[in-house]
Amino acid sequence: MDNIILTIGIFLILAACIIAVTERLRSKRILDSIEKMLHMAMNGEFSTETFDEGRLSKLESELAAFLSSSSISAKNIKNERDKIKSLISDISHQTKTPISNLILYSELLENSELSGVDRANAEAIHAQAEKLRFLIDSLVKLSRLENRILALEPQETPLAPMLNEILHQFKEKAAAKNLKLELSETSASAALDEKWTHEALANIVDNAIKYTEKGGIKINVIPYEMFVRVDISDTGIGISEEEHAKIFKRFYRGSDVKQKEGVGIGLHLAREIISGEGGYIKLSSTPGEGSTFSVFLPR
């Protein structure tokens, strides 16, 4: 009797071991299959024809259907992005020549012998053509960034040469308004796309000069462990607290600056560039005293 009980016990233990091993192998097969599906999906190689659905568990079958749907969506998004890319290129190409011609003819008019009113009209045409060129260029850049047609390529870059270029770029514009334009010395580096970061910081400096009538603009660099902070401070009109979140919106212009030149796209473009590099922008400002835009660039 004892032998029978022992035999039954051993049999049950063996059966339990066999079941456990079988379940483990089955689970491993399912996990391996899922891992294979995910790997192929990430590489853009997924196809439902790769798998024999009759052999797969319900989970595998549902995951295969989901990945197939995702793959189709990804292809549709790519096709739409290609269409947008082509459209942006066409807009950029087709508008470049007419705008250049407008500027050229307006300059020819300005250089000819015109009466006071006619000269003022020619100068107004020239100014509006330049504004149109700036707007088209900015919208094309913004569209390329927002639709990921143009990829930012951050790499470790010293800040001093780029900031000195910006200083040189706006030196005459600041001097025309009797404003000081200063840059503190720095040896800091950050992970950035130099061309586009130059564009972002230049837009902020340009705004600072535009809305400052006395005093000046100072650029200061403060390195931290994870970021490098670039402060662009001015002694301009300042920005009210309720407008802090609005000024980065596309085409937004505050009620106090509507009489100034501009289209309200520079700060929006700057934020898109900096956030695309993994950084961010903070604003501190007091109306009537000035503003500081702090640009945090990843190290």
PDB file of C-alpha atoms in Angstrom, residues 16-272:
ATOM      1  CA  ALA A  16       3.446  18.709 -12.230  1.00  0.00           C
ATOM      2  CA  CYS A  17       7.043  19.139 -13.427  1.00  0.00           C
ATOM      3  CA  ILE A  18       6.060  18.239 -17.004  1.00  0.00           C
ATOM      4  CA  ILE A  19       3.148  20.711 -16.905  1.00  0.00           C
ATOM      5  CA  ALA A  20       5.406  23.434 -15.457  1.00  0.00           C
ATOM      6  CA  VAL A  21       8.089  22.844 -18.098  1.00  0.00           C
ATOM      7  CA  THR A  22       5.460  22.755 -20.863  1.00  0.00           C
ATOM      8  CA  GLU A  23       3.916  26.034 -19.655  1.00  0.00           C
ATOM      9  CA  ARG A  24       7.333  27.629 -19.369  1.00  0.00           C
ATOM     10  CA  LEU A  25       8.234  26.566 -22.909  1.00  0.00           C
ATOM     11  CA  ARG A  26       4.860  27.771 -24.173  1.00  0.00           C
ATOM     12  CA  SER A  27       5.314  31.122 -22.398  1.00  0.00           C
ATOM     13  CA  LYS A  28       8.844  31.416 -23.769  1.00  0.00           C
ATOM     14  CA  ARG A  29       7.594  30.697 -27.292  1.00  0.00           C
ATOM     15  CA  ILE A  30       4.893  33.364 -26.965  1.00  0.00           C
ATOM     16  CA  LEU A  31       7.318  35.923 -25.496  1.00  0.00           C
ATOM     17  CA  ASP A  32       9.893  35.151 -28.194  1.00  0.00           C
ATOM     18  CA  SER A  33       7.194  35.591 -30.836  1.00  0.00           C
ATOM     19  CA  ILE A  34       6.025  38.900 -29.333  1.00  0.00           C
ATOM     20  CA  GLU A  35       9.626  40.113 -29.074  1.00  0.00           C
ATOM     21  CA  LYS A  36      10.158  39.211 -32.727  1.00  0.00           C
ATOM     22  CA  MET A  37       7.002  41.106 -33.742  1.00  0.00           C
ATOM     23  CA  LEU A  38       8.034  44.225 -31.828  1.00  0.00           C
ATOM     24  CA  HIS A  39      11.569  44.096 -33.226  1.00  0.00           C
ATOM     25  CA  MET A  40      10.263  43.837 -36.801  1.00  0.00           C
ATOM     26  CA  ALA A  41       7.739  46.638 -36.186  1.00  0.00           C
ATOM     27  CA  MET A  42      10.457  48.970 -34.860  1.00  0.00           C
ATOM     28  CA  ASN A  43      12.527  48.278 -37.979  1.00  0.00           C
ATOM     29  CA  GLY A  44       9.562  48.856 -40.295  1.00  0.00           C
ATOM     30  CA  GLU A  45       9.628  45.222 -41.467  1.00  0.00           C
ATOM     31  CA  PHE A  46       6.433  43.929 -39.863  1.00  0.00           C
ATOM     32  CA  SER A  47       4.048  41.894 -41.985  1.00  0.00           C
ATOM     33  CA  THR A  48       1.126  39.693 -40.909  1.00  0.00           C
ATOM     34  CA  GLU A  49       2.229  37.147 -43.526  1.00  0.00           C
ATOM     35  CA  THR A  50       5.275  36.428 -41.395  1.00  0.00           C
ATOM     36  CA  PHE A  51       3.189  34.609 -38.796  1.00  0.00           C
ATOM     37  CA  ASP A  52       0.982  31.503 -38.940  1.00  0.00           C
ATOM     38  CA  GLU A  53      -2.037  32.811 -37.044  1.00  0.00           C
ATOM     39  CA  GLY A  54      -3.344  29.293 -36.476  1.00  0.00           C
ATOM     40  CA  ARG A  55      -0.382  28.561 -34.236  1.00  0.00           C
ATOM     41  CA  LEU A  56      -0.486  31.755 -32.239  1.00  0.00           C
ATOM     42  CA  SER A  57      -2.190  32.454 -28.967  1.00  0.00           C
ATOM     43  CA  LYS A  58      -4.990  35.010 -28.780  1.00  0.00           C
ATOM     44  CA  LEU A  59      -2.536  37.541 -27.345  1.00  0.00           C
ATOM     45  CA  GLU A  60      -0.114  37.042 -30.215  1.00  0.00           C
ATOM     46  CA  SER A  61      -2.932  37.304 -32.745  1.00  0.00           C
ATOM     47  CA  GLU A  62      -4.275  40.545 -31.249  1.00  0.00           C
ATOM     48  CA  LEU A  63      -0.774  42.021 -31.016  1.00  0.00           C
ATOM     49  CA  ALA A  64      -0.139  41.093 -34.646  1.00  0.00           C
ATOM     50  CA  ALA A  65      -3.344  42.899 -35.662  1.00  0.00           C
ATOM     51  CA  PHE A  66      -2.372  45.960 -33.609  1.00  0.00           C
ATOM     52  CA  LEU A  67       1.135  46.141 -35.075  1.00  0.00           C
ATOM     53  CA  SER A  68      -0.240  45.692 -38.569  1.00  0.00           C
ATOM     54  CA  SER A  69      -2.617  48.615 -38.012  1.00  0.00           C
ATOM     55  CA  SER A  70       0.219  50.705 -36.553  1.00  0.00           C
ATOM     56  CA  SER A  71       2.423  49.893 -39.529  1.00  0.00           C
ATOM     57  CA  ILE A  72      -0.278  51.095 -41.941  1.00  0.00           C
ATOM     58  CA  SER A  73      -0.751  54.291 -39.897  1.00  0.00           C
ATOM     59  CA  ALA A  74       2.995  54.928 -39.923  1.00  0.00           C
ATOM     60  CA  LYS A  75       3.071  54.545 -43.716  1.00  0.00           C
ATOM     61  CA  ASN A  76       0.130  56.958 -44.075  1.00  0.00           C
ATOM     62  CA  ILE A  77       1.867  59.506 -41.836  1.00  0.00           C
ATOM     63  CA  LYS A  78       5.053  59.185 -43.897  1.00  0.00           C
ATOM     64  CA  ASN A  79       3.086  59.722 -47.121  1.00  0.00           C
ATOM     65  CA  GLU A  80       1.379  62.819 -45.662  1.00  0.00           C
ATOM     66  CA  ARG A  81       4.724  64.154 -44.462  1.00  0.00           C
ATOM     67  CA  ASP A  82       6.204  63.673 -47.928  1.00  0.00           C
ATOM     68  CA  LYS A  83       3.287  65.624 -49.414  1.00  0.00           C
ATOM     69  CA  ILE A  84       3.781  68.446 -46.892  1.00  0.00           C
ATOM     70  CA  LYS A  85       7.509  68.480 -47.622  1.00  0.00           C
ATOM     71  CA  SER A  86       6.831  68.816 -51.332  1.00  0.00           C
ATOM     72  CA  LEU A  87       4.245  71.561 -50.733  1.00  0.00           C
ATOM     73  CA  ILE A  88       6.613  73.559 -48.492  1.00  0.00           C
ATOM     74  CA  SER A  89       9.398  73.274 -51.061  1.00  0.00           C
ATOM     75  CA  ASP A  90       7.023  74.492 -53.794  1.00  0.00           C
ATOM     76  CA  ILE A  91       5.875  77.471 -51.692  1.00  0.00           C
ATOM     77  CA  SER A  92       9.454  78.398 -50.848  1.00  0.00           C
ATOM     78  CA  HIS A  93      10.579  78.114 -54.467  1.00  0.00           C
ATOM     79  CA  GLN A  94       7.574  79.802 -56.096  1.00  0.00           C
ATOM     80  CA  THR A  95       7.518  82.832 -53.757  1.00  0.00           C
ATOM     81  CA  LYS A  96      11.256  83.532 -53.671  1.00  0.00           C
ATOM     82  CA  THR A  97      11.518  85.156 -57.116  1.00  0.00           C
ATOM     83  CA  PRO A  98       8.391  87.388 -56.937  1.00  0.00           C
ATOM     84  CA  ILE A  99       9.370  88.701 -53.503  1.00  0.00           C
ATOM     85  CA  SER A 100      12.952  89.376 -54.634  1.00  0.00           C
ATOM     86  CA  ASN A 101      11.572  91.253 -57.643  1.00  0.00           C
ATOM     87  CA  LEU A 102       9.293  93.352 -55.429  1.00  0.00           C
ATOM     88  CA  ILE A 103      12.275  94.329 -53.283  1.00  0.00           C
ATOM     89  CA  LEU A 104      14.418  95.075 -56.337  1.00  0.00           C
ATOM     90  CA  TYR A 105      11.799  97.300 -58.018  1.00  0.00           C
ATOM     91  CA  SER A 106      11.065  99.134 -54.770  1.00  0.00           C
ATOM     92  CA  GLU A 107      14.790  99.861 -54.359  1.00  0.00           C
ATOM     93  CA  LEU A 108      14.933 101.162 -57.944  1.00  0.00           C
ATOM     94  CA  LEU A 109      12.002 103.457 -57.194  1.00  0.00           C
ATOM     95  CA  GLU A 110      13.678 104.718 -54.020  1.00  0.00           C
ATOM     96  CA  ASN A 111      16.825 105.575 -56.001  1.00  0.00           C
ATOM     97  CA  SER A 112      14.916 107.511 -58.640  1.00  0.00           C
ATOM     98  CA  GLU A 113      13.802 111.128 -58.439  1.00  0.00           C
ATOM     99  CA  LEU A 114      10.471 110.969 -56.653  1.00  0.00           C
ATOM    100  CA  SER A 115       8.347 113.523 -54.851  1.00  0.00           C
ATOM    101  CA  GLY A 116       7.847 113.257 -51.109  1.00  0.00           C
ATOM    102  CA  VAL A 117       4.622 111.235 -51.265  1.00  0.00           C
ATOM    103  CA  ASP A 118       5.854 108.912 -54.021  1.00  0.00           C
ATOM    104  CA  ARG A 119       9.105 108.295 -52.194  1.00  0.00           C
ATOM    105  CA  ALA A 120       7.225 107.488 -49.007  1.00  0.00           C
ATOM    106  CA  ASN A 121       5.061 105.010 -50.948  1.00  0.00           C
ATOM    107  CA  ALA A 122       8.144 103.353 -52.501  1.00  0.00           C
ATOM    108  CA  GLU A 123       9.736 103.012 -49.058  1.00  0.00           C
ATOM    109  CA  ALA A 124       6.498 101.516 -47.707  1.00  0.00           C
ATOM    110  CA  ILE A 125       6.413  98.956 -50.552  1.00  0.00           C
ATOM    111  CA  HIS A 126      10.046  98.043 -49.826  1.00  0.00           C
ATOM    112  CA  ALA A 127       9.349  97.625 -46.100  1.00  0.00           C
ATOM    113  CA  GLN A 128       6.268  95.453 -46.716  1.00  0.00           C
ATOM    114  CA  ALA A 129       8.144  93.285 -49.238  1.00  0.00           C
ATOM    115  CA  GLU A 130      10.921  92.699 -46.708  1.00  0.00           C
ATOM    116  CA  LYS A 131       8.299  91.846 -44.095  1.00  0.00           C
ATOM    117  CA  LEU A 132       6.670  89.379 -46.512  1.00  0.00           C
ATOM    118  CA  ARG A 133      10.036  87.740 -47.239  1.00  0.00           C
ATOM    119  CA  PHE A 134      10.733  87.379 -43.517  1.00  0.00           C
ATOM    120  CA  LEU A 135       7.259  85.916 -42.914  1.00  0.00           C
ATOM    121  CA  ILE A 136       7.528  83.345 -45.736  1.00  0.00           C
ATOM    122  CA  ASP A 137      11.038  82.304 -44.640  1.00  0.00           C
ATOM    123  CA  SER A 138       9.914  81.941 -41.011  1.00  0.00           C
ATOM    124  CA  LEU A 139       6.795  79.940 -41.897  1.00  0.00           C
ATOM    125  CA  VAL A 140       8.795  77.586 -44.111  1.00  0.00           C
ATOM    126  CA  LYS A 141      11.340  77.007 -41.315  1.00  0.00           C
ATOM    127  CA  LEU A 142       8.579  76.502 -38.756  1.00  0.00           C
ATOM    128  CA  SER A 143       6.655  74.072 -40.950  1.00  0.00           C
ATOM    129  CA  ARG A 144       9.769  72.008 -41.560  1.00  0.00           C
ATOM    130  CA  LEU A 145      10.445  71.810 -37.829  1.00  0.00           C
ATOM    131  CA  GLU A 146       6.853  71.076 -36.779  1.00  0.00           C
ATOM    132  CA  ASN A 147       6.424  68.342 -39.401  1.00  0.00           C
ATOM    133  CA  ARG A 148       9.853  66.866 -38.610  1.00  0.00           C
ATOM    134  CA  ILE A 149      10.925  67.351 -42.199  1.00  0.00           C
ATOM    135  CA  LEU A 150      14.023  69.111 -40.977  1.00  0.00           C
ATOM    136  CA  ALA A 151      15.844  67.163 -38.270  1.00  0.00           C
ATOM    137  CA  LEU A 152      17.880  68.948 -35.622  1.00  0.00           C
ATOM    138  CA  GLU A 153      21.327  67.432 -35.106  1.00  0.00           C
ATOM    139  CA  PRO A 154      22.616  68.430 -31.656  1.00  0.00           C
ATOM    140  CA  GLN A 155      26.298  67.929 -30.895  1.00  0.00           C
ATOM    141  CA  GLU A 156      28.648  69.263 -28.232  1.00  0.00           C
ATOM    142  CA  THR A 157      29.409  72.842 -29.253  1.00  0.00           C
ATOM    143  CA  PRO A 158      31.205  75.733 -27.491  1.00  0.00           C
ATOM    144  CA  LEU A 159      28.833  78.667 -27.010  1.00  0.00           C
ATOM    145  CA  ALA A 160      31.298  81.577 -27.198  1.00  0.00           C
ATOM    146  CA  PRO A 161      31.853  81.612 -31.027  1.00  0.00           C
ATOM    147  CA  MET A 162      28.120  81.432 -31.758  1.00  0.00           C
ATOM    148  CA  LEU A 163      27.239  84.159 -29.226  1.00  0.00           C
ATOM    149  CA  ASN A 164      29.988  86.410 -30.594  1.00  0.00           C
ATOM    150  CA  GLU A 165      28.509  85.992 -34.091  1.00  0.00           C
ATOM    151  CA  ILE A 166      25.101  87.070 -32.750  1.00  0.00           C
ATOM    152  CA  LEU A 167      26.736  90.057 -31.047  1.00  0.00           C
ATOM    153  CA  HIS A 168      28.363  91.083 -34.343  1.00  0.00           C
ATOM    154  CA  GLN A 169      25.092  90.493 -36.251  1.00  0.00           C
ATOM    155  CA  PHE A 170      23.118  92.958 -34.104  1.00  0.00           C
ATOM    156  CA  LYS A 171      25.858  95.444 -33.240  1.00  0.00           C
ATOM    157  CA  GLU A 172      24.773  98.065 -35.783  1.00  0.00           C
ATOM    158  CA  LYS A 173      21.053  97.655 -35.022  1.00  0.00           C
ATOM    159  CA  ALA A 174      21.686  98.222 -31.307  1.00  0.00           C
ATOM    160  CA  ALA A 175      24.029 101.177 -31.981  1.00  0.00           C
ATOM    161  CA  ALA A 176      21.359 102.839 -34.144  1.00  0.00           C
ATOM    162  CA  LYS A 177      19.173 103.050 -31.016  1.00  0.00           C
ATOM    163  CA  ASN A 178      22.106 103.973 -28.728  1.00  0.00           C
ATOM    164  CA  LEU A 179      21.752 100.667 -26.887  1.00  0.00           C
ATOM    165  CA  LYS A 180      24.569  98.710 -25.254  1.00  0.00           C
ATOM    166  CA  LEU A 181      24.929  95.136 -26.434  1.00  0.00           C
ATOM    167  CA  GLU A 182      27.093  93.095 -24.038  1.00  0.00           C
ATOM    168  CA  LEU A 183      28.240  89.489 -23.783  1.00  0.00           C
ATOM    169  CA  SER A 184      29.872  87.916 -20.735  1.00  0.00           C
ATOM    170  CA  GLU A 185      32.844  85.643 -21.352  1.00  0.00           C
ATOM    171  CA  THR A 186      32.184  81.918 -21.219  1.00  0.00           C
ATOM    172  CA  SER A 187      33.923  78.626 -21.910  1.00  0.00           C
ATOM    173  CA  ALA A 188      30.726  76.546 -21.588  1.00  0.00           C
ATOM    174  CA  SER A 189      29.571  74.038 -24.176  1.00  0.00           C
ATOM    175  CA  ALA A 190      26.171  72.481 -24.816  1.00  0.00           C
ATOM    176  CA  ALA A 191      24.569  69.809 -26.992  1.00  0.00           C
ATOM    177  CA  LEU A 192      22.966  71.833 -29.785  1.00  0.00           C
ATOM    178  CA  ASP A 193      22.454  72.252 -33.502  1.00  0.00           C
ATOM    179  CA  GLU A 194      24.569  75.369 -34.044  1.00  0.00           C
ATOM    180  CA  LYS A 195      22.722  76.752 -37.079  1.00  0.00           C
ATOM    181  CA  TRP A 196      19.261  76.462 -35.539  1.00  0.00           C
ATOM    182  CA  THR A 197      20.277  77.490 -32.027  1.00  0.00           C
ATOM    183  CA  HIS A 198      21.843  80.598 -33.575  1.00  0.00           C
ATOM    184  CA  GLU A 199      18.466  81.252 -35.223  1.00  0.00           C
ATOM    185  CA  ALA A 200      16.582  80.850 -31.924  1.00  0.00           C
ATOM    186  CA  LEU A 201      18.893  83.058 -29.844  1.00  0.00           C
ATOM    187  CA  ALA A 202      19.104  85.674 -32.624  1.00  0.00           C
ATOM    188  CA  ASN A 203      15.292  85.919 -32.664  1.00  0.00           C
ATOM    189  CA  ILE A 204      15.271  86.622 -28.917  1.00  0.00           C
ATOM    190  CA  VAL A 205      18.066  89.228 -29.188  1.00  0.00           C
ATOM    191  CA  ASP A 206      16.285  90.873 -32.139  1.00  0.00           C
ATOM    192  CA  ASN A 207      13.088  91.132 -30.062  1.00  0.00           C
ATOM    193  CA  ALA A 208      15.025  92.589 -27.123  1.00  0.00           C
ATOM    194  CA  ILE A 209      16.484  95.357 -29.319  1.00  0.00           C
ATOM    195  CA  LYS A 210      13.126  95.994 -30.969  1.00  0.00           C
ATOM    196  CA  TYR A 211      11.313  96.593 -27.665  1.00  0.00           C
ATOM    197  CA  THR A 212      14.079  98.462 -25.807  1.00  0.00           C
ATOM    198  CA  GLU A 213      14.437 102.230 -26.165  1.00  0.00           C
ATOM    199  CA  LYS A 214      17.167 102.965 -23.615  1.00  0.00           C
ATOM    200  CA  GLY A 215      19.748 101.009 -21.661  1.00  0.00           C
ATOM    201  CA  GLY A 216      20.844  97.826 -23.360  1.00  0.00           C
ATOM    202  CA  ILE A 217      20.840  94.071 -23.787  1.00  0.00           C
ATOM    203  CA  LYS A 218      23.158  91.692 -21.981  1.00  0.00           C
ATOM    204  CA  ILE A 219      23.851  88.019 -22.745  1.00  0.00           C
ATOM    205  CA  ASN A 220      25.086  85.975 -19.807  1.00  0.00           C
ATOM    206  CA  VAL A 221      25.938  82.244 -19.672  1.00  0.00           C
ATOM    207  CA  ILE A 222      25.540  80.130 -16.515  1.00  0.00           C
ATOM    208  CA  PRO A 223      26.582  76.449 -16.647  1.00  0.00           C
ATOM    209  CA  TYR A 224      24.777  73.824 -14.542  1.00  0.00           C
ATOM    210  CA  GLU A 225      25.272  70.078 -14.228  1.00  0.00           C
ATOM    211  CA  MET A 226      22.589  69.077 -16.759  1.00  0.00           C
ATOM    212  CA  PHE A 227      22.023  72.338 -18.665  1.00  0.00           C
ATOM    213  CA  VAL A 228      23.703  75.551 -19.733  1.00  0.00           C
ATOM    214  CA  ARG A 229      21.542  78.623 -19.160  1.00  0.00           C
ATOM    215  CA  VAL A 230      21.818  81.526 -21.593  1.00  0.00           C
ATOM    216  CA  ASP A 231      20.196  84.671 -20.178  1.00  0.00           C
ATOM    217  CA  ILE A 232      19.223  87.406 -22.639  1.00  0.00           C
ATOM    218  CA  SER A 233      18.278  90.427 -20.517  1.00  0.00           C
ATOM    219  CA  ASP A 234      17.007  93.796 -21.683  1.00  0.00           C
ATOM    220  CA  THR A 235      15.891  97.081 -20.125  1.00  0.00           C
ATOM    221  CA  GLY A 236      12.857  97.375 -22.374  1.00  0.00           C
ATOM    222  CA  ILE A 237       9.129  97.759 -21.918  1.00  0.00           C
ATOM    223  CA  GLY A 238       8.697  94.433 -20.113  1.00  0.00           C
ATOM    224  CA  ILE A 239       5.867  91.911 -20.402  1.00  0.00           C
ATOM    225  CA  SER A 240       2.863  91.644 -18.088  1.00  0.00           C
ATOM    226  CA  GLU A 241       2.470  88.354 -16.192  1.00  0.00           C
ATOM    227  CA  GLU A 242      -0.803  87.417 -17.912  1.00  0.00           C
ATOM    228  CA  GLU A 243       0.990  87.530 -21.277  1.00  0.00           C
ATOM    229  CA  HIS A 244       3.915  85.278 -20.301  1.00  0.00           C
ATOM    230  CA  ALA A 245       2.249  82.120 -21.609  1.00  0.00           C
ATOM    231  CA  LYS A 246       0.834  83.821 -24.707  1.00  0.00           C
ATOM    232  CA  ILE A 247       3.939  85.390 -26.226  1.00  0.00           C
ATOM    233  CA  PHE A 248       5.264  82.019 -27.444  1.00  0.00           C
ATOM    234  CA  LYS A 249       2.106  81.372 -29.475  1.00  0.00           C
ATOM    235  CA  ARG A 250       2.306  81.711 -33.221  1.00  0.00           C
ATOM    236  CA  PHE A 251       1.407  85.228 -34.469  1.00  0.00           C
ATOM    237  CA  TYR A 252       0.642  86.504 -30.958  1.00  0.00           C
ATOM    238  CA  ARG A 253       1.478  90.167 -30.389  1.00  0.00           C
ATOM    239  CA  GLY A 254       0.801  91.974 -27.143  1.00  0.00           C
ATOM    240  CA  SER A 255      -1.405  95.043 -27.044  1.00  0.00           C
ATOM    241  CA  ASP A 256       1.591  97.232 -26.048  1.00  0.00           C
ATOM    242  CA  VAL A 257       3.689  96.307 -29.100  1.00  0.00           C
ATOM    243  CA  LYS A 258       1.216  96.176 -31.983  1.00  0.00           C
ATOM    244  CA  GLN A 259       2.531  99.471 -33.332  1.00  0.00           C
ATOM    245  CA  LYS A 260       6.040  98.000 -33.614  1.00  0.00           C
ATOM    246  CA  GLU A 261       7.264  96.090 -36.661  1.00  0.00           C
ATOM    247  CA  GLY A 262       7.033  92.315 -36.485  1.00  0.00           C
ATOM    248  CA  VAL A 263       4.720  89.390 -37.216  1.00  0.00           C
ATOM    249  CA  GLY A 264       4.755  87.512 -33.904  1.00  0.00           C
ATOM    250  CA  ILE A 265       6.531  84.369 -35.030  1.00  0.00           C
ATOM    251  CA  GLY A 266      10.119  84.767 -33.779  1.00  0.00           C
ATOM    252  CA  LEU A 267       9.566  83.579 -30.187  1.00  0.00           C
ATOM    253  CA  HIS A 268       7.377  80.686 -31.329  1.00  0.00           C
ATOM    254  CA  LEU A 269      10.096  79.541 -33.724  1.00  0.00           C
ATOM    255  CA  ALA A 270      12.739  79.936 -30.982  1.00  0.00           C
ATOM    256  CA  ARG A 271      10.755  77.727 -28.606  1.00  0.00           C
ATOM    257  CA  GLU A 272      10.220  75.048 -31.270  1.00  0.00           C
TER     258      GLU A 272
END
